[in-house]
């Protein structure tokens, strides 16, 4: 296989002993007169300048430098500006219940965290419709032990499809105004449609505190009900079954409210009954009172059938004082008793001159209370003889037929 003078082992050793070769960098071949070089050399003007090998990259590099220049790029300019830490956080503590009802009072509790000093807090409610009413928009914030603040806002649902408005809080800090908000909450409520004795009241609780039922005329009774509710719309109390009714007076708010309600009912009715919707049990609750006249209970008009004896007592007491003072004068012969006796005589003459009987004009409204919006008991068709019991705020308190009491304006009295 090998030549005679060839030794594979000696040949391998010869190869290994061959000195390493050195390679010089390639030198481009000389160009001919009509050839264009593949790479054009560019003379460096300054030491350290990097050459641009492609001429069209010069403009691209210029555009790139302009893009990353913060002075000409507003995005990079914003990123290089100092960051401001958020100092106000507003969160919802109590979410809405799954089932709500139209006319229901809904509480929503929120929590506010403010980092740093602040001088004032303002709450705004931003709404695009009237499906919800804010009942306490100016409620003050309460400071907790952990330095957070809390507040509970109450909303009344007016429509089946409703939206809780956007809650925005503006805090005056040392660095200026800081704003935080809770997005609007949209939901649906159940519209309560019930006929008969439904009072239109949706509340956590409603109870009758006191009642007074008196005879209104030969066919009807006048019922006075004092009622109190908690977390309800008691001021909307109304019974469709009766035509003559009204709220005489009211006080309180959505948390706890109280009214005096008047209604004229037939005497043939055994009980006055109505119901309201209890939001705690999610059921209609019926309330009722006996429909019979009783004069020893309390109402806003405590003397619906009064015994007009106060005037008589005043006259009798005056006569007694006259006798005493003149008797002392005759016994002691002191002018002081004579002067006192004369003064009491003048008082007696005044009491005797007080008008107790008068006549009402035609078409005069007789009301339960001396207010312009009070419930009307009756409207006179013809002149009516009445007795005057008292005078208050431009109204006369008069005793009508069948011992009914009412109030009429001064201009309703015939001269």
GROMACS .gro file of C-alpha atoms in nm, residues 140-372:
model
  233
  140UNK     CA    1  -6.914   6.479   5.815
  141UNK     CA    2  -6.629   6.227   5.804
  142UNK     CA    3  -6.548   6.033   6.122
  143UNK     CA    4  -6.187   5.968   6.226
  144UNK     CA    5  -6.108   5.606   6.322
  145UNK     CA    6  -5.845   5.491   6.571
  146UNK     CA    7  -5.617   5.378   6.288
  147UNK     CA    8  -5.618   5.735   6.145
  148UNK     CA    9  -5.844   5.638   5.859
  149UNK     CA   10  -6.179   5.810   5.801
  150UNK     CA   11  -6.519   5.660   5.743
  151UNK     CA   12  -6.856   5.786   5.628
  152UNK     CA   13  -7.197   5.638   5.561
  153UNK     CA   14  -7.410   5.791   5.288
  154UNK     CA   15  -7.779   5.711   5.252
  155UNK     CA   16  -7.953   5.683   4.917
  156UNK     CA   17  -8.321   5.652   4.834
  157UNK     CA   18  -8.402   5.437   4.532
  158UNK     CA   19  -8.657   5.610   4.308
  159UNK     CA   20  -8.668   5.381   4.006
  160UNK     CA   21  -8.645   5.012   3.926
  161UNK     CA   22  -8.333   5.067   3.714
  162UNK     CA   23  -8.110   5.286   3.923
  163UNK     CA   24  -7.750   5.405   3.944
  164UNK     CA   25  -7.569   5.503   4.262
  165UNK     CA   26  -7.385   5.823   4.162
  166UNK     CA   27  -7.011   5.854   4.136
  167UNK     CA   28  -6.863   5.946   4.476
  168UNK     CA   29  -6.574   6.189   4.447
  169UNK     CA   30  -6.364   6.305   4.742
  170UNK     CA   31  -6.147   6.618   4.717
  171UNK     CA   32  -5.885   6.650   4.991
  172UNK     CA   33  -5.696   6.974   5.052
  173UNK     CA   34  -5.338   6.865   5.123
  174UNK     CA   35  -5.016   7.062   5.168
  175UNK     CA   36  -4.929   6.984   4.805
  176UNK     CA   37  -5.267   7.093   4.667
  177UNK     CA   38  -5.592   6.915   4.586
  178UNK     CA   39  -5.591   6.536   4.583
  179UNK     CA   40  -5.890   6.364   4.423
  180UNK     CA   41  -6.015   6.007   4.452
  181UNK     CA   42  -6.347   5.853   4.352
  182UNK     CA   43  -6.565   5.542   4.346
  183UNK     CA   44  -6.723   5.459   4.011
  184UNK     CA   45  -7.106   5.465   3.974
  185UNK     CA   46  -7.291   5.146   4.066
  186UNK     CA   47  -7.583   5.037   3.847
  187UNK     CA   48  -7.838   4.781   3.961
  188UNK     CA   49  -8.207   4.691   3.963
  189UNK     CA   50  -8.472   4.721   4.235
  190UNK     CA   51  -8.807   4.551   4.282
  191UNK     CA   52  -9.108   4.779   4.235
  192UNK     CA   53  -9.369   4.701   4.503
  193UNK     CA   54  -9.717   4.703   4.354
  194UNK     CA   55  -9.985   4.622   4.609
  195UNK     CA   56 -10.345   4.739   4.619
  196UNK     CA   57 -10.577   4.790   4.912
  197UNK     CA   58 -10.426   4.895   5.242
  198UNK     CA   59 -10.065   4.940   5.133
  199UNK     CA   60  -9.928   5.259   5.293
  200UNK     CA   61  -9.645   5.315   5.039
  201UNK     CA   62  -9.393   5.284   5.323
  202UNK     CA   63  -9.075   5.076   5.290
  203UNK     CA   64  -8.890   5.066   5.621
  204UNK     CA   65  -8.688   4.857   5.862
  205UNK     CA   66  -8.964   4.909   6.116
  206UNK     CA   67  -9.294   5.096   6.153
  207UNK     CA   68  -9.514   5.111   6.461
  208UNK     CA   69  -9.815   5.302   6.592
  209UNK     CA   70  -9.724   5.506   6.901
  210UNK     CA   71 -10.067   5.646   6.990
  211UNK     CA   72 -10.416   5.691   6.849
  212UNK     CA   73 -10.718   5.915   6.899
  213UNK     CA   74 -11.049   5.845   6.730
  214UNK     CA   75 -11.339   6.086   6.763
  215UNK     CA   76 -11.670   6.140   6.591
  216UNK     CA   77 -11.634   6.343   6.273
  217UNK     CA   78 -12.001   6.349   6.172
  218UNK     CA   79 -12.298   6.117   6.191
  219UNK     CA   80 -12.143   5.878   5.939
  220UNK     CA   81 -11.768   5.906   5.994
  221UNK     CA   82 -11.493   5.908   6.255
  222UNK     CA   83 -11.178   6.116   6.259
  223UNK     CA   84 -10.874   5.902   6.338
  224UNK     CA   85 -10.545   6.053   6.453
  225UNK     CA   86 -10.248   5.813   6.437
  226UNK     CA   87  -9.905   5.890   6.577
  227UNK     CA   88  -9.652   5.667   6.399
  228UNK     CA   89  -9.276   5.622   6.404
  229UNK     CA   90  -9.047   5.449   6.154
  230UNK     CA   91  -8.682   5.351   6.130
  231UNK     CA   92  -8.487   5.369   5.804
  232UNK     CA   93  -8.799   5.433   5.601
  233UNK     CA   94  -8.995   5.677   5.387
  234UNK     CA   95  -9.266   5.748   5.644
  235UNK     CA   96  -9.333   6.094   5.499
  236UNK     CA   97  -9.483   5.919   5.192
  237UNK     CA   98  -9.754   5.753   5.402
  238UNK     CA   99 -10.081   5.739   5.204
  239UNK     CA  100 -10.381   5.507   5.191
  240UNK     CA  101 -10.563   5.483   4.860
  241UNK     CA  102 -10.879   5.359   5.032
  242UNK     CA  103 -10.966   5.699   5.181
  243UNK     CA  104 -11.020   6.040   5.026
  244UNK     CA  105 -10.993   6.266   5.332
  245UNK     CA  106 -10.648   6.214   5.484
  246UNK     CA  107 -10.318   6.387   5.535
  247UNK     CA  108 -10.001   6.423   5.741
  248UNK     CA  109 -10.064   6.694   5.997
  249UNK     CA  110  -9.710   6.722   6.134
  250UNK     CA  111  -9.382   6.542   6.089
  251UNK     CA  112  -9.033   6.540   6.232
  252UNK     CA  113  -8.709   6.345   6.203
  253UNK     CA  114  -8.535   6.211   5.897
  254UNK     CA  115  -8.474   5.886   5.712
  255UNK     CA  116  -8.302   5.728   6.015
  256UNK     CA  117  -8.599   5.782   6.245
  257UNK     CA  118  -8.911   5.978   6.159
  258UNK     CA  119  -9.245   6.048   6.324
  259UNK     CA  120  -9.576   6.174   6.186
  260UNK     CA  121  -9.928   6.258   6.299
  261UNK     CA  122 -10.158   6.116   6.035
  262UNK     CA  123 -10.529   6.207   6.005
  263UNK     CA  124 -10.791   6.013   5.818
  264UNK     CA  125 -11.171   6.019   5.803
  265UNK     CA  126 -11.312   5.665   5.806
  266UNK     CA  127 -11.669   5.529   5.804
  267UNK     CA  128 -11.814   5.445   6.145
  268UNK     CA  129 -11.927   5.112   6.004
  269UNK     CA  130 -11.564   5.002   5.975
  270UNK     CA  131 -11.461   4.783   6.269
  271UNK     CA  132 -11.086   4.828   6.229
  272UNK     CA  133 -10.851   5.066   6.055
  273UNK     CA  134 -10.584   4.846   5.901
  274UNK     CA  135 -10.293   4.902   5.665
  275UNK     CA  136  -9.960   4.740   5.588
  276UNK     CA  137  -9.605   4.840   5.504
  277UNK     CA  138  -9.308   4.652   5.357
  278UNK     CA  139  -9.051   4.547   5.614
  279UNK     CA  140  -8.703   4.536   5.457
  280UNK     CA  141  -8.561   4.324   5.739
  281UNK     CA  142  -8.801   4.034   5.686
  282UNK     CA  143  -8.875   4.116   5.318
  283UNK     CA  144  -9.248   4.082   5.393
  284UNK     CA  145  -9.560   4.296   5.421
  285UNK     CA  146  -9.652   4.367   5.783
  286UNK     CA  147 -10.009   4.463   5.877
  287UNK     CA  148 -10.095   4.718   6.147
  288UNK     CA  149 -10.444   4.793   6.275
  289UNK     CA  150 -10.640   4.987   6.537
  290UNK     CA  151 -10.998   4.962   6.662
  291UNK     CA  152 -11.236   5.213   6.504
  292UNK     CA  153 -11.436   5.344   6.799
  293UNK     CA  154 -11.455   5.688   6.956
  294UNK     CA  155 -11.248   5.737   7.268
  295UNK     CA  156 -11.178   6.075   7.426
  296UNK     CA  157 -10.914   5.992   7.684
  297UNK     CA  158 -10.619   5.933   7.455
  298UNK     CA  159 -10.340   6.164   7.346
  299UNK     CA  160 -10.313   6.336   7.011
  300UNK     CA  161 -10.183   6.659   6.868
  301UNK     CA  162 -10.531   6.802   6.915
  302UNK     CA  163 -10.589   6.698   7.274
  303UNK     CA  164 -10.924   6.874   7.298
  304UNK     CA  165 -11.107   6.743   6.993
  305UNK     CA  166 -11.424   6.742   7.207
  306UNK     CA  167 -11.336   6.987   7.485
  307UNK     CA  168 -11.539   7.101   7.778
  308UNK     CA  169 -11.521   7.477   7.734
  309UNK     CA  170 -11.485   7.555   8.107
  310UNK     CA  171 -11.156   7.746   8.112
  311UNK     CA  172 -11.329   8.075   8.043
  312UNK     CA  173 -11.579   8.009   8.322
  313UNK     CA  174 -11.300   7.933   8.568
  314UNK     CA  175 -11.126   8.259   8.480
  315UNK     CA  176 -11.441   8.461   8.539
  316UNK     CA  177 -11.516   8.288   8.872
  317UNK     CA  178 -11.158   8.341   8.993
  318UNK     CA  179 -11.175   8.710   8.900
  319UNK     CA  180 -11.502   8.759   9.088
  320UNK     CA  181 -11.350   8.591   9.392
  321UNK     CA  182 -11.051   8.826   9.389
  322UNK     CA  183 -11.279   9.128   9.357
  323UNK     CA  184 -11.470   9.020   9.668
  324UNK     CA  185 -11.147   8.960   9.862
  325UNK     CA  186 -10.983   9.294   9.772
  326UNK     CA  187 -11.289   9.506   9.835
  327UNK     CA  188 -11.356   9.321  10.161
  328UNK     CA  189 -11.001   9.394  10.276
  329UNK     CA  190 -11.044   9.758  10.182
  330UNK     CA  191 -11.361   9.789  10.388
  331UNK     CA  192 -11.195   9.612  10.677
  332UNK     CA  193 -10.850   9.777  10.671
  333UNK     CA  194 -10.930  10.099  10.489
  334UNK     CA  195 -10.609  10.081  10.287
  335UNK     CA  196 -10.598  10.225   9.936
  336UNK     CA  197 -10.378   9.941   9.815
  337UNK     CA  198 -10.666   9.693   9.839
  338UNK     CA  199 -10.894   9.940   9.663
  339UNK     CA  200 -10.647   9.976   9.373
  340UNK     CA  201 -10.607   9.598   9.343
  341UNK     CA  202 -10.984   9.556   9.346
  342UNK     CA  203 -11.024   9.805   9.063
  343UNK     CA  204 -10.757   9.629   8.855
  344UNK     CA  205 -10.935   9.296   8.896
  345UNK     CA  206 -11.265   9.456   8.793
  346UNK     CA  207 -11.099   9.573   8.470
  347UNK     CA  208 -10.975   9.218   8.408
  348UNK     CA  209 -11.328   9.086   8.463
  349UNK     CA  210 -11.471   9.331   8.213
  350UNK     CA  211 -11.210   9.218   7.958
  351UNK     CA  212 -11.297   8.852   8.010
  352UNK     CA  213 -11.667   8.924   7.971
  353UNK     CA  214 -11.600   9.116   7.650
  354UNK     CA  215 -11.422   8.826   7.482
  355UNK     CA  216 -11.623   8.706   7.189
  356UNK     CA  217 -11.730   8.344   7.238
  357UNK     CA  218 -11.996   8.314   6.969
  358UNK     CA  219 -11.962   8.410   6.603
  359UNK     CA  220 -12.066   8.316   6.253
  360UNK     CA  221 -11.847   8.167   5.982
  361UNK     CA  222 -11.878   8.291   5.627
  362UNK     CA  223 -11.976   8.068   5.338
  363UNK     CA  224 -11.703   7.864   5.163
  364UNK     CA  225 -11.468   7.881   5.465
  365UNK     CA  226 -11.223   7.594   5.512
  366UNK     CA  227 -11.215   7.458   5.867
  367UNK     CA  228 -10.882   7.287   5.933
  368UNK     CA  229 -10.753   7.053   6.202
  369UNK     CA  230 -10.452   7.273   6.287
  370UNK     CA  231 -10.381   7.648   6.250
  371UNK     CA  232 -10.162   7.603   5.943
  372UNK     CA  233 -10.227   7.671   5.577
   0.00000   0.00000   0.00000
